[in-house]
């Protein structure tokens, strides 16, 4: 009895219309499959940079030789002698000398830009590190003063915290050094 009643309720009514096809047709799917890659290539041709696909265009530029770099730094040094009030130029020269390992000249260039350095904790830390490398005496003296000034301006400045920890360790105060480095972490 239950099966018969279930079949009666599930059988569609004779006067009901057949269900309409829902969803995209096969023709639409084929059209999309063909047009999508063509439209993508067309859009790249208009908006992209097709020249980048040419391997000769993307060949690496020749690297600068150390002589060229030294010549550029020397030219910058000459320009700074002619224009000693250019603080940003002195900073650029100091960073260049530091990168080249010419620490004494870098420290002197940082000294010329001290007006700008005094307000920037990162520059103070970099100046302190450069002085320490130039003198070879570690972080005692002026480098420590610069680091302390940097930390007064920004107690969370990473470079200054690292150097402060190194200075404390150098002075034999390992607890203070570790505290600085933990703050850095």
PDB file of N, CA and C in Angstrom, residues 37-84:
ATOM      1  N   UNK A  37      40.594  32.674 -24.999  1.00  0.00           N
ATOM      2  CA  UNK A  37      42.034  32.837 -25.265  1.00  0.00           C
ATOM      3  C   UNK A  37      42.312  33.938 -26.299  1.00  0.00           C
ATOM      4  N   UNK A  38      41.447  34.053 -27.298  1.00  0.00           N
ATOM      5  CA  UNK A  38      41.651  35.089 -28.317  1.00  0.00           C
ATOM      6  C   UNK A  38      41.530  36.472 -27.688  1.00  0.00           C
ATOM      7  N   UNK A  39      40.519  36.665 -26.835  1.00  0.00           N
ATOM      8  CA  UNK A  39      40.346  37.959 -26.163  1.00  0.00           C
ATOM      9  C   UNK A  39      41.497  38.241 -25.197  1.00  0.00           C
ATOM     10  N   UNK A  40      42.001  37.217 -24.523  1.00  0.00           N
ATOM     11  CA  UNK A  40      43.128  37.409 -23.598  1.00  0.00           C
ATOM     12  C   UNK A  40      44.370  37.860 -24.350  1.00  0.00           C
ATOM     13  N   UNK A  41      44.670  37.226 -25.473  1.00  0.00           N
ATOM     14  CA  UNK A  41      45.831  37.624 -26.278  1.00  0.00           C
ATOM     15  C   UNK A  41      45.659  39.033 -26.834  1.00  0.00           C
ATOM     16  N   UNK A  42      44.479  39.352 -27.249  1.00  0.00           N
ATOM     17  CA  UNK A  42      44.199  40.684 -27.772  1.00  0.00           C
ATOM     18  C   UNK A  42      44.379  41.747 -26.676  1.00  0.00           C
ATOM     19  N   UNK A  43      43.866  41.461 -25.497  1.00  0.00           N
ATOM     20  CA  UNK A  43      44.008  42.404 -24.376  1.00  0.00           C
ATOM     21  C   UNK A  43      45.474  42.583 -24.001  1.00  0.00           C
ATOM     22  N   UNK A  44      46.260  41.485 -23.994  1.00  0.00           N
ATOM     23  CA  UNK A  44      47.691  41.591 -23.674  1.00  0.00           C
ATOM     24  C   UNK A  44      48.411  42.411 -24.744  1.00  0.00           C
ATOM     25  N   UNK A  45      48.038  42.219 -25.989  1.00  0.00           N
ATOM     26  CA  UNK A  45      48.663  42.986 -27.070  1.00  0.00           C
ATOM     27  C   UNK A  45      48.402  44.474 -26.930  1.00  0.00           C
ATOM     28  N   UNK A  46      47.217  44.826 -26.443  1.00  0.00           N
ATOM     29  CA  UNK A  46      46.867  46.244 -26.286  1.00  0.00           C
ATOM     30  C   UNK A  46      47.418  46.812 -24.982  1.00  0.00           C
ATOM     31  N   UNK A  47      47.219  46.106 -23.886  1.00  0.00           N
ATOM     32  CA  UNK A  47      47.572  46.639 -22.565  1.00  0.00           C
ATOM     33  C   UNK A  47      48.932  46.177 -22.054  1.00  0.00           C
ATOM     34  N   UNK A  48      49.409  45.050 -22.521  1.00  0.00           N
ATOM     35  CA  UNK A  48      50.651  44.486 -22.004  1.00  0.00           C
ATOM     36  C   UNK A  48      51.882  45.040 -22.690  1.00  0.00           C
ATOM     37  N   UNK A  49      52.974  44.332 -22.507  1.00  0.00           N
ATOM     38  CA  UNK A  49      54.240  44.735 -23.101  1.00  0.00           C
ATOM     39  C   UNK A  49      54.800  43.544 -23.873  1.00  0.00           C
ATOM     40  N   UNK A  50      54.355  43.370 -25.119  1.00  0.00           N
ATOM     41  CA  UNK A  50      54.807  42.210 -25.897  1.00  0.00           C
ATOM     42  C   UNK A  50      56.316  42.182 -26.135  1.00  0.00           C
ATOM     43  N   UNK A  51      56.985  43.331 -26.084  1.00  0.00           N
ATOM     44  CA  UNK A  51      58.432  43.367 -26.293  1.00  0.00           C
ATOM     45  C   UNK A  51      59.166  42.594 -25.202  1.00  0.00           C
ATOM     46  N   UNK A  52      58.523  42.438 -24.059  1.00  0.00           N
ATOM     47  CA  UNK A  52      59.170  41.732 -22.956  1.00  0.00           C
ATOM     48  C   UNK A  52      59.343  40.245 -23.270  1.00  0.00           C
ATOM     49  N   UNK A  53      58.616  39.736 -24.235  1.00  0.00           N
ATOM     50  CA  UNK A  53      58.745  38.336 -24.611  1.00  0.00           C
ATOM     51  C   UNK A  53      59.987  38.075 -25.459  1.00  0.00           C
ATOM     52  N   UNK A  54      60.584  39.135 -26.007  1.00  0.00           N
ATOM     53  CA  UNK A  54      61.770  39.005 -26.851  1.00  0.00           C
ATOM     54  C   UNK A  54      62.999  38.817 -25.961  1.00  0.00           C
ATOM     55  N   UNK A  55      63.714  37.676 -26.056  1.00  0.00           N
ATOM     56  CA  UNK A  55      64.856  37.444 -25.173  1.00  0.00           C
ATOM     57  C   UNK A  55      65.991  38.448 -25.360  1.00  0.00           C
ATOM     58  N   UNK A  56      66.127  38.999 -26.547  1.00  0.00           N
ATOM     59  CA  UNK A  56      67.192  39.988 -26.765  1.00  0.00           C
ATOM     60  C   UNK A  56      66.872  41.287 -26.045  1.00  0.00           C
ATOM     61  N   UNK A  57      65.599  41.608 -25.894  1.00  0.00           N
ATOM     62  CA  UNK A  57      65.205  42.839 -25.200  1.00  0.00           C
ATOM     63  C   UNK A  57      65.401  42.708 -23.688  1.00  0.00           C
ATOM     64  N   UNK A  58      65.249  41.492 -23.181  1.00  0.00           N
ATOM     65  CA  UNK A  58      65.326  41.298 -21.734  1.00  0.00           C
ATOM     66  C   UNK A  58      66.716  40.921 -21.260  1.00  0.00           C
ATOM     67  N   UNK A  59      67.696  40.939 -22.128  1.00  0.00           N
ATOM     68  CA  UNK A  59      69.071  40.609 -21.726  1.00  0.00           C
ATOM     69  C   UNK A  59      69.511  41.570 -20.628  1.00  0.00           C
ATOM     70  N   UNK A  60      70.227  41.045 -19.651  1.00  0.00           N
ATOM     71  CA  UNK A  60      70.673  41.848 -18.514  1.00  0.00           C
ATOM     72  C   UNK A  60      71.621  42.945 -18.981  1.00  0.00           C
ATOM     73  N   UNK A  61      71.459  44.084 -18.347  1.00  0.00           N
ATOM     74  CA  UNK A  61      72.351  45.206 -18.632  1.00  0.00           C
ATOM     75  C   UNK A  61      73.742  44.847 -18.101  1.00  0.00           C
ATOM     76  N   UNK A  62      74.770  45.309 -18.759  1.00  0.00           N
ATOM     77  CA  UNK A  62      76.119  44.995 -18.264  1.00  0.00           C
ATOM     78  C   UNK A  62      76.320  45.589 -16.869  1.00  0.00           C
ATOM     79  N   UNK A  63      76.975  44.816 -16.015  1.00  0.00           N
ATOM     80  CA  UNK A  63      77.213  45.274 -14.651  1.00  0.00           C
ATOM     81  C   UNK A  63      78.298  46.335 -14.642  1.00  0.00           C
ATOM     82  N   UNK A  64      78.193  47.190 -13.638  1.00  0.00           N
ATOM     83  CA  UNK A  64      79.199  48.242 -13.495  1.00  0.00           C
ATOM     84  C   UNK A  64      80.462  47.637 -12.905  1.00  0.00           C
ATOM     85  N   UNK A  65      81.571  48.115 -13.354  1.00  0.00           N
ATOM     86  CA  UNK A  65      82.849  47.641 -12.834  1.00  0.00           C
ATOM     87  C   UNK A  65      83.192  48.432 -11.575  1.00  0.00           C
ATOM     88  N   UNK A  66      84.057  47.904 -10.734  1.00  0.00           N
ATOM     89  CA  UNK A  66      84.468  48.649  -9.539  1.00  0.00           C
ATOM     90  C   UNK A  66      85.097  50.009  -9.883  1.00  0.00           C
ATOM     91  N   UNK A  67      85.774  50.063 -11.011  1.00  0.00           N
ATOM     92  CA  UNK A  67      86.372  51.338 -11.414  1.00  0.00           C
ATOM     93  C   UNK A  67      85.291  52.378 -11.712  1.00  0.00           C
ATOM     94  N   UNK A  68      84.214  51.947 -12.368  1.00  0.00           N
ATOM     95  CA  UNK A  68      83.114  52.865 -12.667  1.00  0.00           C
ATOM     96  C   UNK A  68      82.445  53.345 -11.382  1.00  0.00           C
ATOM     97  N   UNK A  69      82.263  52.438 -10.437  1.00  0.00           N
ATOM     98  CA  UNK A  69      81.640  52.808  -9.160  1.00  0.00           C
ATOM     99  C   UNK A  69      82.523  53.800  -8.419  1.00  0.00           C
ATOM    100  N   UNK A  70      83.824  53.513  -8.362  1.00  0.00           N
ATOM    101  CA  UNK A  70      84.751  54.437  -7.691  1.00  0.00           C
ATOM    102  C   UNK A  70      84.769  55.794  -8.372  1.00  0.00           C
ATOM    103  N   UNK A  71      84.671  55.805  -9.695  1.00  0.00           N
ATOM    104  CA  UNK A  71      84.642  57.077 -10.429  1.00  0.00           C
ATOM    105  C   UNK A  71      83.383  57.863 -10.088  1.00  0.00           C
ATOM    106  N   UNK A  72      82.257  57.169  -9.965  1.00  0.00           N
ATOM    107  CA  UNK A  72      81.013  57.850  -9.614  1.00  0.00           C
ATOM    108  C   UNK A  72      81.084  58.429  -8.200  1.00  0.00           C
ATOM    109  N   UNK A  73      81.659  57.671  -7.276  1.00  0.00           N
ATOM    110  CA  UNK A  73      81.796  58.148  -5.900  1.00  0.00           C
ATOM    111  C   UNK A  73      82.754  59.336  -5.854  1.00  0.00           C
ATOM    112  N   UNK A  74      83.835  59.274  -6.624  1.00  0.00           N
ATOM    113  CA  UNK A  74      84.782  60.395  -6.675  1.00  0.00           C
ATOM    114  C   UNK A  74      84.115  61.643  -7.245  1.00  0.00           C
ATOM    115  N   UNK A  75      83.278  61.455  -8.256  1.00  0.00           N
ATOM    116  CA  UNK A  75      82.556  62.581  -8.848  1.00  0.00           C
ATOM    117  C   UNK A  75      81.593  63.196  -7.824  1.00  0.00           C
ATOM    118  N   UNK A  76      80.929  62.335  -7.041  1.00  0.00           N
ATOM    119  CA  UNK A  76      80.043  62.819  -5.986  1.00  0.00           C
ATOM    120  C   UNK A  76      80.836  63.576  -4.926  1.00  0.00           C
ATOM    121  N   UNK A  77      82.015  63.083  -4.571  1.00  0.00           N
ATOM    122  CA  UNK A  77      82.861  63.763  -3.578  1.00  0.00           C
ATOM    123  C   UNK A  77      83.280  65.143  -4.078  1.00  0.00           C
ATOM    124  N   UNK A  78      83.618  65.239  -5.363  1.00  0.00           N
ATOM    125  CA  UNK A  78      83.973  66.548  -5.938  1.00  0.00           C
ATOM    126  C   UNK A  78      82.782  67.500  -5.878  1.00  0.00           C
ATOM    127  N   UNK A  79      81.600  66.970  -6.200  1.00  0.00           N
ATOM    128  CA  UNK A  79      80.404  67.800  -6.165  1.00  0.00           C
ATOM    129  C   UNK A  79      80.114  68.287  -4.748  1.00  0.00           C
ATOM    130  N   UNK A  80      80.401  67.448  -3.761  1.00  0.00           N
ATOM    131  CA  UNK A  80      80.152  67.834  -2.376  1.00  0.00           C
ATOM    132  C   UNK A  80      81.159  68.891  -1.907  1.00  0.00           C
ATOM    133  N   UNK A  81      82.388  68.832  -2.414  1.00  0.00           N
ATOM    134  CA  UNK A  81      83.358  69.871  -2.073  1.00  0.00           C
ATOM    135  C   UNK A  81      82.917  71.220  -2.627  1.00  0.00           C
ATOM    136  N   UNK A  82      82.284  71.190  -3.800  1.00  0.00           N
ATOM    137  CA  UNK A  82      81.801  72.432  -4.416  1.00  0.00           C
ATOM    138  C   UNK A  82      80.517  72.916  -3.765  1.00  0.00           C
ATOM    139  N   UNK A  83      79.736  72.009  -3.173  1.00  0.00           N
ATOM    140  CA  UNK A  83      78.450  72.361  -2.573  1.00  0.00           C
ATOM    141  C   UNK A  83      78.363  71.756  -1.169  1.00  0.00           C
ATOM    142  N   UNK A  84      79.086  72.314  -0.189  1.00  0.00           N
ATOM    143  CA  UNK A  84      79.163  71.695   1.133  1.00  0.00           C
ATOM    144  C   UNK A  84      77.872  71.784   1.956  1.00  0.00           C
TER     145      UNK A  84
END
